Amino acid sequence: MRYDKAIGTEIIARFEARPELLVQILNAIVARYGFIPEDAVRHLAEELNLSRADVHGVVHYYHDFRTAPPGKTVVKVCQAESCQAMGSRELTAHVRERLQLDLNETSADGRYTLEPVYCLGNCACSPAVMINDRVYGRVDAVRFDDALAAGMQEVN
């Protein structure tokens, strides 16, 4: 989906073109496009009277802002201490092998995106994984494969 300046201007206007609301504006752009297009960075800088470096810095500071379209299925594996203590490193290795992706990559066919996350708020059920917007706890290799299959059925 190509960035449309008119839509961007509408989003900016909803936040009264206030530069201090840049994060909220970026969230609205992600809600519309699924990522932050490069054209949006330039447009926001112009409309909010910020430098492109300012906007770029905010986009890259927050891990939920993507600069490329995500895959159809987004898999997030928790890397926080609680999950690491319960096996998330081994789980991450399994997920990487299963999806044939490294962290922060999207498959060439656009089917999967694999991302690290640093807390899903499910520490009591570590290790945790999120597939699209659904959180799974006490995940091992078998549970991941089952959850992925279930998640793919929901997407298709």
mmCIF file of C-alpha atoms in Angstrom:
data_model
loop_
_atom_site.group_PDB
_atom_site.id
_atom_site.type_symbol
_atom_site.label_atom_id
_atom_site.label_comp_id
_atom_site.label_asym_id
_atom_site.label_seq_id
_atom_site.Cartn_x
_atom_site.Cartn_y
_atom_site.Cartn_z
ATOM 1 C CA MET A 1 0.000 0.000 0.000
ATOM 2 C CA ARG A 2 1.423 3.324 -1.068
ATOM 3 C CA TYR A 3 1.463 6.300 1.311
ATOM 4 C CA ASP A 4 -1.199 8.879 0.461
ATOM 5 C CA LYS A 5 -0.373 12.442 1.573
ATOM 6 C CA ALA A 6 -4.057 13.360 1.795
ATOM 7 C CA ILE A 7 -4.687 10.534 4.263
ATOM 8 C CA GLY A 8 -1.515 11.503 6.149
ATOM 9 C CA THR A 9 -2.730 15.092 6.355
ATOM 10 C CA GLU A 10 -6.079 13.885 7.755
ATOM 11 C CA ILE A 11 -4.271 11.828 10.408
ATOM 12 C CA ILE A 12 -2.032 14.767 11.338
ATOM 13 C CA ALA A 13 -5.077 17.072 11.558
ATOM 14 C CA ARG A 14 -6.772 14.689 14.026
ATOM 15 C CA PHE A 15 -3.859 15.441 16.358
ATOM 16 C CA GLU A 16 -3.946 19.180 15.573
ATOM 17 C CA ALA A 17 -0.502 18.946 13.918
ATOM 18 C CA ARG A 18 1.092 18.975 17.379
ATOM 19 C CA PRO A 19 4.690 17.733 17.206
ATOM 20 C CA GLU A 20 4.524 16.537 20.826
ATOM 21 C CA LEU A 21 1.921 13.986 19.633
ATOM 22 C CA LEU A 22 4.286 12.427 17.092
ATOM 23 C CA VAL A 23 4.097 8.968 18.708
ATOM 24 C CA GLN A 24 0.301 9.005 18.570
ATOM 25 C CA ILE A 25 0.398 10.182 14.941
ATOM 26 C CA LEU A 26 2.835 7.392 14.079
ATOM 27 C CA ASN A 27 0.548 4.855 15.799
ATOM 28 C CA ALA A 28 -2.342 6.084 13.640
ATOM 29 C CA ILE A 29 -0.212 5.708 10.507
ATOM 30 C CA VAL A 30 0.718 2.158 11.529
ATOM 31 C CA ALA A 31 -2.971 1.413 12.140
ATOM 32 C CA ARG A 32 -3.738 2.593 8.598
ATOM 33 C CA TYR A 33 -0.757 1.179 6.671
ATOM 34 C CA GLY A 34 0.707 -1.535 8.916
ATOM 35 C CA PHE A 35 4.095 0.241 8.863
ATOM 36 C CA ILE A 36 5.684 3.689 8.541
ATOM 37 C CA PRO A 37 6.446 4.387 4.856
ATOM 38 C CA GLU A 38 9.513 6.545 4.120
ATOM 39 C CA ASP A 39 7.249 9.088 2.402
ATOM 40 C CA ALA A 40 5.352 9.442 5.687
ATOM 41 C CA VAL A 41 8.564 10.340 7.540
ATOM 42 C CA ARG A 42 9.239 13.188 5.110
ATOM 43 C CA HIS A 43 5.620 14.335 5.195
ATOM 44 C CA LEU A 44 5.452 14.311 9.010
ATOM 45 C CA ALA A 45 8.681 16.284 9.247
ATOM 46 C CA GLU A 46 7.291 18.939 6.912
ATOM 47 C CA GLU A 47 3.847 19.160 8.510
ATOM 48 C CA LEU A 48 5.056 19.098 12.128
ATOM 49 C CA ASN A 49 8.035 21.389 11.534
ATOM 50 C CA LEU A 50 10.492 18.708 12.673
ATOM 51 C CA SER A 51 13.638 17.448 11.004
ATOM 52 C CA ARG A 52 13.481 14.117 9.224
ATOM 53 C CA ALA A 53 16.134 12.967 11.706
ATOM 54 C CA ASP A 54 13.747 13.753 14.579
ATOM 55 C CA VAL A 55 10.945 11.688 13.047
ATOM 56 C CA HIS A 56 13.331 8.923 11.956
ATOM 57 C CA GLY A 57 14.762 8.749 15.501
ATOM 58 C CA VAL A 58 11.329 8.222 17.038
ATOM 59 C CA VAL A 59 10.374 5.626 14.416
ATOM 60 C CA HIS A 60 13.515 3.605 15.130
ATOM 61 C CA TYR A 61 13.442 4.044 18.911
ATOM 62 C CA TYR A 62 10.133 2.233 19.387
ATOM 63 C CA HIS A 63 10.212 -1.432 18.394
ATOM 64 C CA ASP A 64 6.537 -1.526 17.378
ATOM 65 C CA PHE A 65 7.134 0.904 14.505
ATOM 66 C CA ARG A 66 8.066 -0.921 11.321
ATOM 67 C CA THR A 67 9.500 0.704 8.207
ATOM 68 C CA ALA A 68 8.469 -2.148 5.908
ATOM 69 C CA PRO A 69 5.212 -4.057 5.561
ATOM 70 C CA PRO A 70 4.929 -6.970 8.016
ATOM 71 C CA GLY A 71 4.222 -10.521 6.963
ATOM 72 C CA LYS A 72 0.701 -11.896 7.014
ATOM 73 C CA THR A 73 1.566 -13.673 10.268
ATOM 74 C CA VAL A 74 3.675 -11.784 12.814
ATOM 75 C CA VAL A 75 5.440 -13.975 15.366
ATOM 76 C CA LYS A 76 6.941 -12.351 18.465
ATOM 77 C CA VAL A 77 9.061 -14.383 20.863
ATOM 78 C CA CYS A 78 9.705 -12.917 24.304
ATOM 79 C CA GLN A 79 13.377 -12.376 25.081
ATOM 80 C CA ALA A 80 12.970 -10.962 28.626
ATOM 81 C CA GLU A 81 14.706 -12.492 31.643
ATOM 82 C CA SER A 82 11.765 -14.564 32.901
ATOM 83 C CA CYS A 83 11.216 -16.141 29.509
ATOM 84 C CA GLN A 84 14.953 -16.704 29.036
ATOM 85 C CA ALA A 85 15.078 -18.525 32.384
ATOM 86 C CA MET A 86 12.290 -20.794 31.154
ATOM 87 C CA GLY A 87 13.773 -21.631 27.750
ATOM 88 C CA SER A 88 13.051 -18.808 25.316
ATOM 89 C CA ARG A 89 16.548 -19.025 23.805
ATOM 90 C CA GLU A 90 15.930 -22.624 22.768
ATOM 91 C CA LEU A 91 12.412 -21.712 21.657
ATOM 92 C CA THR A 92 13.764 -18.814 19.587
ATOM 93 C CA ALA A 93 16.201 -21.193 17.883
ATOM 94 C CA HIS A 94 13.325 -23.540 17.056
ATOM 95 C CA VAL A 95 11.151 -20.709 15.717
ATOM 96 C CA ARG A 96 14.005 -19.356 13.586
ATOM 97 C CA GLU A 97 14.565 -22.814 12.106
ATOM 98 C CA ARG A 98 10.844 -23.481 11.619
ATOM 99 C CA LEU A 99 10.215 -20.164 9.842
ATOM 100 C CA GLN A 100 13.641 -20.042 8.158
ATOM 101 C CA LEU A 101 14.038 -16.444 9.403
ATOM 102 C CA ASP A 102 16.283 -14.464 11.663
ATOM 103 C CA LEU A 103 14.849 -12.045 14.185
ATOM 104 C CA ASN A 104 13.548 -8.837 12.600
ATOM 105 C CA GLU A 105 13.080 -10.459 9.198
ATOM 106 C CA THR A 106 10.087 -10.989 6.940
ATOM 107 C CA SER A 107 9.939 -13.956 4.589
ATOM 108 C CA ALA A 108 10.346 -13.203 0.898
ATOM 109 C CA ASP A 109 6.813 -14.445 0.220
ATOM 110 C CA GLY A 110 5.400 -12.070 2.863
ATOM 111 C CA ARG A 111 3.958 -14.931 4.872
ATOM 112 C CA TYR A 112 5.850 -14.428 8.170
ATOM 113 C CA THR A 113 7.610 -11.749 10.175
ATOM 114 C CA LEU A 114 9.704 -12.805 13.187
ATOM 115 C CA GLU A 115 10.382 -10.262 15.922
ATOM 116 C CA PRO A 116 11.907 -10.256 19.379
ATOM 117 C CA VAL A 117 9.822 -8.643 22.107
ATOM 118 C CA TYR A 118 10.967 -7.796 25.605
ATOM 119 C CA CYS A 119 7.848 -8.559 27.599
ATOM 120 C CA LEU A 120 4.402 -9.803 26.743
ATOM 121 C CA GLY A 121 3.178 -9.448 30.330
ATOM 122 C CA ASN A 122 2.868 -13.204 30.664
ATOM 123 C CA CYS A 123 5.864 -13.876 32.914
ATOM 124 C CA ALA A 124 4.041 -16.410 35.097
ATOM 125 C CA CYS A 125 3.577 -18.551 31.978
ATOM 126 C CA SER A 126 7.043 -18.231 30.466
ATOM 127 C CA PRO A 127 8.208 -18.606 27.786
ATOM 128 C CA ALA A 128 5.651 -16.548 25.918
ATOM 129 C CA VAL A 129 4.983 -16.032 22.227
ATOM 130 C CA MET A 130 2.559 -13.781 20.380
ATOM 131 C CA ILE A 131 1.215 -14.857 17.007
ATOM 132 C CA ASN A 132 -0.535 -11.916 15.418
ATOM 133 C CA ASP A 133 -2.406 -10.492 18.407
ATOM 134 C CA ARG A 134 -2.798 -13.701 20.420
ATOM 135 C CA VAL A 135 -0.466 -14.493 23.338
ATOM 136 C CA TYR A 136 0.540 -18.072 24.147
ATOM 137 C CA GLY A 137 2.195 -19.146 27.400
ATOM 138 C CA ARG A 138 4.398 -22.071 28.470
ATOM 139 C CA VAL A 139 5.435 -22.483 24.852
ATOM 140 C CA ASP A 140 7.804 -25.218 23.774
ATOM 141 C CA ALA A 141 8.590 -26.380 20.235
ATOM 142 C CA VAL A 142 5.468 -28.573 19.939
ATOM 143 C CA ARG A 143 3.147 -25.937 21.413
ATOM 144 C CA PHE A 144 4.649 -23.327 19.077
ATOM 145 C CA ASP A 145 4.066 -25.506 16.008
ATOM 146 C CA ASP A 146 0.463 -26.123 17.117
ATOM 147 C CA ALA A 147 -0.123 -22.418 17.840
ATOM 148 C CA LEU A 148 1.359 -21.437 14.488
ATOM 149 C CA ALA A 149 -0.930 -23.882 12.693
ATOM 150 C CA ALA A 150 -3.932 -22.513 14.626
ATOM 151 C CA GLY A 151 -2.865 -18.935 13.918
ATOM 152 C CA MET A 152 -2.536 -19.639 10.229
ATOM 153 C CA GLN A 153 -6.075 -21.061 10.175
ATOM 154 C CA GLU A 154 -7.332 -17.803 11.718
ATOM 155 C CA VAL A 155 -5.438 -15.717 9.115
ATOM 156 C CA ASN A 156 -6.550 -17.720 6.062
#
